[in-house]
Short mmCIF file of C-alpha atoms in Angstrom, two decimals:
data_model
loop_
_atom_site.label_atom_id
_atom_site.label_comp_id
_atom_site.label_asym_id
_atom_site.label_seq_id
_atom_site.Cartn_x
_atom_site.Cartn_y
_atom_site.Cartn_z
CA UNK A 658 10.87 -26.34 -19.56
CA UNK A 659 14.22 -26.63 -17.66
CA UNK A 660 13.28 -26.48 -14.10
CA UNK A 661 17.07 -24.93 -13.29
CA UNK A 662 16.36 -21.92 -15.10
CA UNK A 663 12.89 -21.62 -13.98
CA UNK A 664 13.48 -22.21 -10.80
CA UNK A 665 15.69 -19.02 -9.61
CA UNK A 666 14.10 -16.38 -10.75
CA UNK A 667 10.35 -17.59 -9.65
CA UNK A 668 11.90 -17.53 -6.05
CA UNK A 669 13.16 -14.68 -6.34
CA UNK A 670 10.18 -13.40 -7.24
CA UNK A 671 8.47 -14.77 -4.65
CA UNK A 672 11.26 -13.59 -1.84
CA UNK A 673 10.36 -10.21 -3.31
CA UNK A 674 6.94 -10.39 -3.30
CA UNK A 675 6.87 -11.03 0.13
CA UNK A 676 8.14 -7.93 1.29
CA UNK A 677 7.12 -5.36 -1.45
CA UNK A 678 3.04 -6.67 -1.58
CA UNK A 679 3.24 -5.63 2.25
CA UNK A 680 5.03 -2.39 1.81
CA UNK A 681 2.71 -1.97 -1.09
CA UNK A 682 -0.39 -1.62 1.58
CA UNK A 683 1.03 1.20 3.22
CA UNK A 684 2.63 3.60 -0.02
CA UNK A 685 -1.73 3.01 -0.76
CA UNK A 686 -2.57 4.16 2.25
CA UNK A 687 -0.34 7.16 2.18
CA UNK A 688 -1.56 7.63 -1.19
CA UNK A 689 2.34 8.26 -2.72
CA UNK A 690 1.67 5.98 -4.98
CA UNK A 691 5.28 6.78 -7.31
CA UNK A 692 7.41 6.74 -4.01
CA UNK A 693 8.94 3.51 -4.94
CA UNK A 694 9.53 4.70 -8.32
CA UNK A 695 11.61 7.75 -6.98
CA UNK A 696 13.19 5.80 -4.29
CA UNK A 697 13.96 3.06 -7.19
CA UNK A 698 15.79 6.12 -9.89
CA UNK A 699 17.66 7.42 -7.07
CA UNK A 700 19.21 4.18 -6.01
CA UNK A 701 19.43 3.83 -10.04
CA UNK A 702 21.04 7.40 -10.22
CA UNK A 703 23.67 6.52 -7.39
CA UNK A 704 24.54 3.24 -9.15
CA UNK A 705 25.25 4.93 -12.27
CA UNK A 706 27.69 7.47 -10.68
CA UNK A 707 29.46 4.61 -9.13
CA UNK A 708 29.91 3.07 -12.13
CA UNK A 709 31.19 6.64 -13.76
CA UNK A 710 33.44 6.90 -10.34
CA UNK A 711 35.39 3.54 -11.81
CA UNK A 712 33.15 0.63 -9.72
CA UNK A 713 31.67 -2.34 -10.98
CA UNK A 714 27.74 -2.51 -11.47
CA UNK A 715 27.78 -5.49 -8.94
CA UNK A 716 30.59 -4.21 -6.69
CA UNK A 717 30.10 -3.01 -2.86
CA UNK A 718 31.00 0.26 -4.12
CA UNK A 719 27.68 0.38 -6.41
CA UNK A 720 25.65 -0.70 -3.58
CA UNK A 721 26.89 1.89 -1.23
CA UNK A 722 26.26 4.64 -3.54
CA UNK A 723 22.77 3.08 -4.27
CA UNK A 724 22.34 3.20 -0.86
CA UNK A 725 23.80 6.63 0.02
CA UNK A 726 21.56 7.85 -3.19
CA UNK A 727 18.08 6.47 -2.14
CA UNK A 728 18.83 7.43 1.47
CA UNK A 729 19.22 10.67 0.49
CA UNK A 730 15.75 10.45 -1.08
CA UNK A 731 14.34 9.21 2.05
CA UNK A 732 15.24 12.13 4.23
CA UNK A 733 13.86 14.19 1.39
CA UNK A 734 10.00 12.14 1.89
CA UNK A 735 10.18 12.57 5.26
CA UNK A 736 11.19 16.06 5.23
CA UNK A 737 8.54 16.98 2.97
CA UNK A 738 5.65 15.27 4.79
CA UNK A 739 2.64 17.62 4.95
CA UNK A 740 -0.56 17.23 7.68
CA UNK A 741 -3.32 16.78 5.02
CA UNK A 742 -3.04 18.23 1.79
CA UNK A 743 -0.06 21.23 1.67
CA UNK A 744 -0.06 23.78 -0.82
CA UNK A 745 2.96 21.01 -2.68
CA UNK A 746 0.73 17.72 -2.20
CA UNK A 747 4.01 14.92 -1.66
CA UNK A 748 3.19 13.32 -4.43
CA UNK A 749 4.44 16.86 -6.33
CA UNK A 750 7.99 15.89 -4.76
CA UNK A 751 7.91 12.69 -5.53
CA UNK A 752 7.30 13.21 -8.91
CA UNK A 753 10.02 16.02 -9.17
CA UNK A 754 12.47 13.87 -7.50
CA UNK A 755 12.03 10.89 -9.67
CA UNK A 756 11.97 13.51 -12.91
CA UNK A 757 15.64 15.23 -11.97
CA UNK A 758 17.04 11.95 -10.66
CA UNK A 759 16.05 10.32 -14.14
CA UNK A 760 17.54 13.36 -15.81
CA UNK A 761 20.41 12.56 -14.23
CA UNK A 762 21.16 9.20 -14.49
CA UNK A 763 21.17 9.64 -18.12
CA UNK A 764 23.69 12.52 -17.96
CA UNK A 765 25.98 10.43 -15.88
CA UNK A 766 25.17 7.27 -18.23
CA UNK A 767 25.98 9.12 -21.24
CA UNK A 768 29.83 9.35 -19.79
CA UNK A 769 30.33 6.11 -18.87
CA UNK A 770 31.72 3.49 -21.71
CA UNK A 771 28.17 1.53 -21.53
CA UNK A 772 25.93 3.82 -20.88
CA UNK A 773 22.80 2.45 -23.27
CA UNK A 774 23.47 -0.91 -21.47
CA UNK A 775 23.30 0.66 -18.16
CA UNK A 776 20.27 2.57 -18.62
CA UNK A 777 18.78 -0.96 -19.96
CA UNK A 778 19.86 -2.71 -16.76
CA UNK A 779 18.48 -0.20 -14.96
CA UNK A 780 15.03 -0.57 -16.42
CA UNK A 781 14.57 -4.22 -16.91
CA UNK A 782 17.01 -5.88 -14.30
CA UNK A 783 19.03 -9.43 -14.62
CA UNK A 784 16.11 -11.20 -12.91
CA UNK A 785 16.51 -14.10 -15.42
CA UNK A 786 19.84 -14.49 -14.40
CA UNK A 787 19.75 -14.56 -10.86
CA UNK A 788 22.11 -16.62 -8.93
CA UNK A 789 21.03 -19.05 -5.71
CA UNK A 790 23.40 -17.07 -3.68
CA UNK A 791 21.46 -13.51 -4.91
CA UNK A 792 18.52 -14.89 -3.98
CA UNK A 793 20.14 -16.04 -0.48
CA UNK A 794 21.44 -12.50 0.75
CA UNK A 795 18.02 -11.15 -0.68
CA UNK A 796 16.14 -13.47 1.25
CA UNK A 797 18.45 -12.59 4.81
CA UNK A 798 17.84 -8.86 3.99
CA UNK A 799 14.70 -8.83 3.57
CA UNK A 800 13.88 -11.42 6.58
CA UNK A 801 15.82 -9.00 8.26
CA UNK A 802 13.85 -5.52 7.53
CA UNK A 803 10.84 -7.71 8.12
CA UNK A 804 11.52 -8.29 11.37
CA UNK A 805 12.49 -4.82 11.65
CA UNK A 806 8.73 -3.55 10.35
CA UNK A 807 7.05 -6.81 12.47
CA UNK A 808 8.26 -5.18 15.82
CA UNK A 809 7.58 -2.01 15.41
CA UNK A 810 4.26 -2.55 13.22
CA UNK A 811 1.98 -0.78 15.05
CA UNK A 812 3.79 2.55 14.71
CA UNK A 813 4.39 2.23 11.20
CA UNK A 814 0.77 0.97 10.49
CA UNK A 815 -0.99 3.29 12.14
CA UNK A 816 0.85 5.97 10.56
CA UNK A 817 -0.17 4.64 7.16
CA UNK A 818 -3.78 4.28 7.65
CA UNK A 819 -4.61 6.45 10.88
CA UNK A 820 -2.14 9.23 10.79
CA UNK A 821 -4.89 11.51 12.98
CA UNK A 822 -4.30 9.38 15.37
CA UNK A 823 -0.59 9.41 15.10
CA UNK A 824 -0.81 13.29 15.45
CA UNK A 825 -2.92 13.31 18.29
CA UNK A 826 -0.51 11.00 20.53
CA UNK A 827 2.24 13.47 19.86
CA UNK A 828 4.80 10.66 18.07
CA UNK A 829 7.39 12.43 15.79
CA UNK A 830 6.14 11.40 12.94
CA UNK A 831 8.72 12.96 10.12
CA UNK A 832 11.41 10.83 12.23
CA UNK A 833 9.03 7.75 11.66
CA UNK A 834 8.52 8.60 8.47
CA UNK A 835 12.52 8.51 7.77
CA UNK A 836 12.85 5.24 9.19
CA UNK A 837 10.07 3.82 6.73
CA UNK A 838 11.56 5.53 3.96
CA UNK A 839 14.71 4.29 5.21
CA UNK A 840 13.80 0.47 5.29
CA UNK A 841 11.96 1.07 2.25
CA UNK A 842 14.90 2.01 0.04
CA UNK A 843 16.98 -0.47 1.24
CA UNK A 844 14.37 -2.86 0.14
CA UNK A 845 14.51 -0.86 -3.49
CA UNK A 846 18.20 -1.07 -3.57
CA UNK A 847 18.55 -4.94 -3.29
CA UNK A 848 15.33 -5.56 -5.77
CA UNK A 849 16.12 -2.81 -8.61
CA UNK A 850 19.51 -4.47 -9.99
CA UNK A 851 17.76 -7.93 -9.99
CA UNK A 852 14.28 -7.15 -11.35
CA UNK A 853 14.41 -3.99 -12.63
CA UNK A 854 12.50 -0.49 -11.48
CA UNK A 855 9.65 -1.14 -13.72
CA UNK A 856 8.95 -4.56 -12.27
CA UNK A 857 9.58 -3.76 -9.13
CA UNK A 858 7.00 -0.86 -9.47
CA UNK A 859 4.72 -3.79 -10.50
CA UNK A 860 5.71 -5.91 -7.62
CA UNK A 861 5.28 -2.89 -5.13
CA UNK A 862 1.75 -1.14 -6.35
CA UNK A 863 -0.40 -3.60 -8.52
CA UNK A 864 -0.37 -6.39 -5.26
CA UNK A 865 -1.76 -4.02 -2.80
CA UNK A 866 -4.03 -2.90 -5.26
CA UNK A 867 -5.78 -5.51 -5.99
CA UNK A 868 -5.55 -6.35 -2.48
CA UNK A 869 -7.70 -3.20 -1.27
CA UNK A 870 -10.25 -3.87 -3.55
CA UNK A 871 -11.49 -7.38 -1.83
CA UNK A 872 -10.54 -6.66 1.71
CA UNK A 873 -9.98 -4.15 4.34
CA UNK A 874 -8.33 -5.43 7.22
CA UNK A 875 -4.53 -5.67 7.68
CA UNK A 876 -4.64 -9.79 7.86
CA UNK A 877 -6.53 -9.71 5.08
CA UNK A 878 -5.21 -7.01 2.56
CA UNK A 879 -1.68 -9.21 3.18
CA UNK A 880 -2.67 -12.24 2.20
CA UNK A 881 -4.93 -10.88 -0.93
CA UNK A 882 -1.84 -9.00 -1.55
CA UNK A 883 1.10 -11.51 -1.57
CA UNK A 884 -1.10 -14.56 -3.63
CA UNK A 885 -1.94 -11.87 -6.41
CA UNK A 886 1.82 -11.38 -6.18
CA UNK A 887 2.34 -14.95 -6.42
CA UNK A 888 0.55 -15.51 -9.28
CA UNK A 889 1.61 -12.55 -11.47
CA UNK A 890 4.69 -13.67 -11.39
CA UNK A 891 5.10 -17.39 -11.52
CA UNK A 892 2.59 -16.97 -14.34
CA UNK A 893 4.40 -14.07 -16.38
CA UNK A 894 7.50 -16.27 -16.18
CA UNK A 895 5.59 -19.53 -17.38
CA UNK A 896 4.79 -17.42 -20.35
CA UNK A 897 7.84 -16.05 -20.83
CA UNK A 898 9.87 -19.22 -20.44
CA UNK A 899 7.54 -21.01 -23.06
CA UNK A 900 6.87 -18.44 -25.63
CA UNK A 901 10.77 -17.63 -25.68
CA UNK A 902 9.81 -13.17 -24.20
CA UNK A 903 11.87 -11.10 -22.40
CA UNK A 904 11.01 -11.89 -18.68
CA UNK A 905 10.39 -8.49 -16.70
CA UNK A 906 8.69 -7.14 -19.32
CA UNK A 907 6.19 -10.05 -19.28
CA UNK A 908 5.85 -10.45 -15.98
CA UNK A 909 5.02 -6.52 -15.59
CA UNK A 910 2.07 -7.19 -18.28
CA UNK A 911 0.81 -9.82 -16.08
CA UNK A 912 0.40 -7.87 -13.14
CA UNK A 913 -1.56 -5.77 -15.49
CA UNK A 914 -3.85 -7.90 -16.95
CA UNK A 915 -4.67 -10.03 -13.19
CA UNK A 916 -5.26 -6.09 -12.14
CA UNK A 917 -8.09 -6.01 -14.86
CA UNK A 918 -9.74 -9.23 -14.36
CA UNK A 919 -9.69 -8.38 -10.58
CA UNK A 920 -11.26 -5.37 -11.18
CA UNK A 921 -13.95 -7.04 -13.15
CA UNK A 922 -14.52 -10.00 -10.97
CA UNK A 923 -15.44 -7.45 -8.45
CA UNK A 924 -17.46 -5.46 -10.62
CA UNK A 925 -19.35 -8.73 -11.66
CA UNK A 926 -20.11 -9.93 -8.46
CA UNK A 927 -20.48 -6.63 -6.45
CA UNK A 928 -17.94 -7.08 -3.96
CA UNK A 929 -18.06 -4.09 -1.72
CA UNK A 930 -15.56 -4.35 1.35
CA UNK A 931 -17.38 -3.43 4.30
CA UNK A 932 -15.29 -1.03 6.67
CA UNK A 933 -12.23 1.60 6.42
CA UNK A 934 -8.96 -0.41 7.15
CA UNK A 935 -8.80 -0.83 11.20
CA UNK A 936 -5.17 -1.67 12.79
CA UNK A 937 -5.43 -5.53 13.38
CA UNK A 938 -3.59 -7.67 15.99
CA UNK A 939 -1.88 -7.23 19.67
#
């Protein structure tokens, strides 16, 4: 196996592990689980009319509209946010939103001069050819909305798990909301040209869930979360580098089948975690 080739793309899988297994936790706990999804088609969706407006796919045009597209869908979320179940459960919008913005990026596509290849890109990414300096101004993004989410943690966290309490302490929580949504797309709009929105679905849901079914605690459910991470991927790429398969594809499978045996290992030897999550740390 030639280590140069390998080597890219398993750190940047492992740069975007880092952030998505933690924003994983709370799109759980606010039980929206397809937000990332949505967020990921609309950034897809404003890509595609950039490229129909005359941009390159990897030009600062294309991220701009990506941008302007998925924030957009983030003021949408946050609008929509309903105490409890509404008579539209979120997860309704979400849905709807990802459905029309989907719609539409194949109506654009289909007037551009590569549409079928765009669409493609869209779906599976160009994580096998990812370049060191990619992988650099991913890495400074993302160190940089971690920070971001590190600060202001206990707001956003207790918002996720214990929005009662958020309620009760009067904090405006649609504008919170915005600002997750916010952070949270530009996340999706760096990750989606590189790996692709179905791996980055992967990346963002299967993580967390395996994390909540060992552990309950913030520490915990982050640490759980980010080594299943780790080893979905650096595993699906192993396979695919040796048995010659398309990467995201492979990798997605793998999250798949580690979500199984996790599952079962649990099953098997009764693991039952012991109390509802509980905000952790100063």
């Amino acid at each position: 196996m030639d280590l140069g080739l390998f080597l890219p793309p398993l750190v940047a899988c492992l740069v975007i592990v880092a952030i998505h297994s933690y924003l994983g936790l709370h799109v759980i706990a606010r039980e929206v689980i397809f937000v990332d999804l949505s967020l990921a088609q609309m950034a897809a969706l404003g890509s595609a009319v950039a490229i129909l407006a005359g941009s390159q796919p990897d030009s600062t045009q294309a991220f701009l509209y990506a941008l302007g597209f998925t924030t957009l869908g983030a003021a949408v979320f946050a609008l929509t946010r309903t105490a409890g179940h509404g008579r539209v459960p979120q997860e309704a919008i979400i849905g709807i939103v990802y459905v029309v913005a989907s719609a539409a990026a194949l109506l654009v596509a289909d007037r551009t001069p590569r549409g079928g290849e765009t669409i493609k890109d869209i779906l599976v990414g160009s994580l096998l050819w990812v370049t060191w300096p990619a992988i650099g101004r991913l890495a400074a993004v993302y160190a940089v909305i971690g920070v971001f989410h590190w600060v202001l943690r206990r707001r956003f966290l207790t918002i996720s798990f214990e929005p009662e309490t958020a309620l009760a302490n009067g904090w405006k929580i649609r504008w919170w909301d915005f600002l997750f949504y916010l952070t949270f797309g530009v996340v999706i709009t760096f990750s989606v040209p590189i790996a692709g929105v179905l791996l980055v679905f992967s990346f963002l849901v299967v993580p967390a869930a395996i994390a909540f079914q060992f552990a309950r605690g913030q520490g915990a459910l982050a640490v759980v979360s980010w080594i299943a991470g780790t080893l979905a991927s650096a595993a699906g790429l192993w396979v695919s580098f040796h048995y010659d398969l398309p990467t995201g594809p492979v990798i997605v499978c793998m999250f798949g089948l580690l979500l199984l045996a996790a599952y079962t290992l649990r099953r098997s030897l009764g693991v039952v975690p012991q109390a509802d999550p509980v905000l952790e740390g100063p």
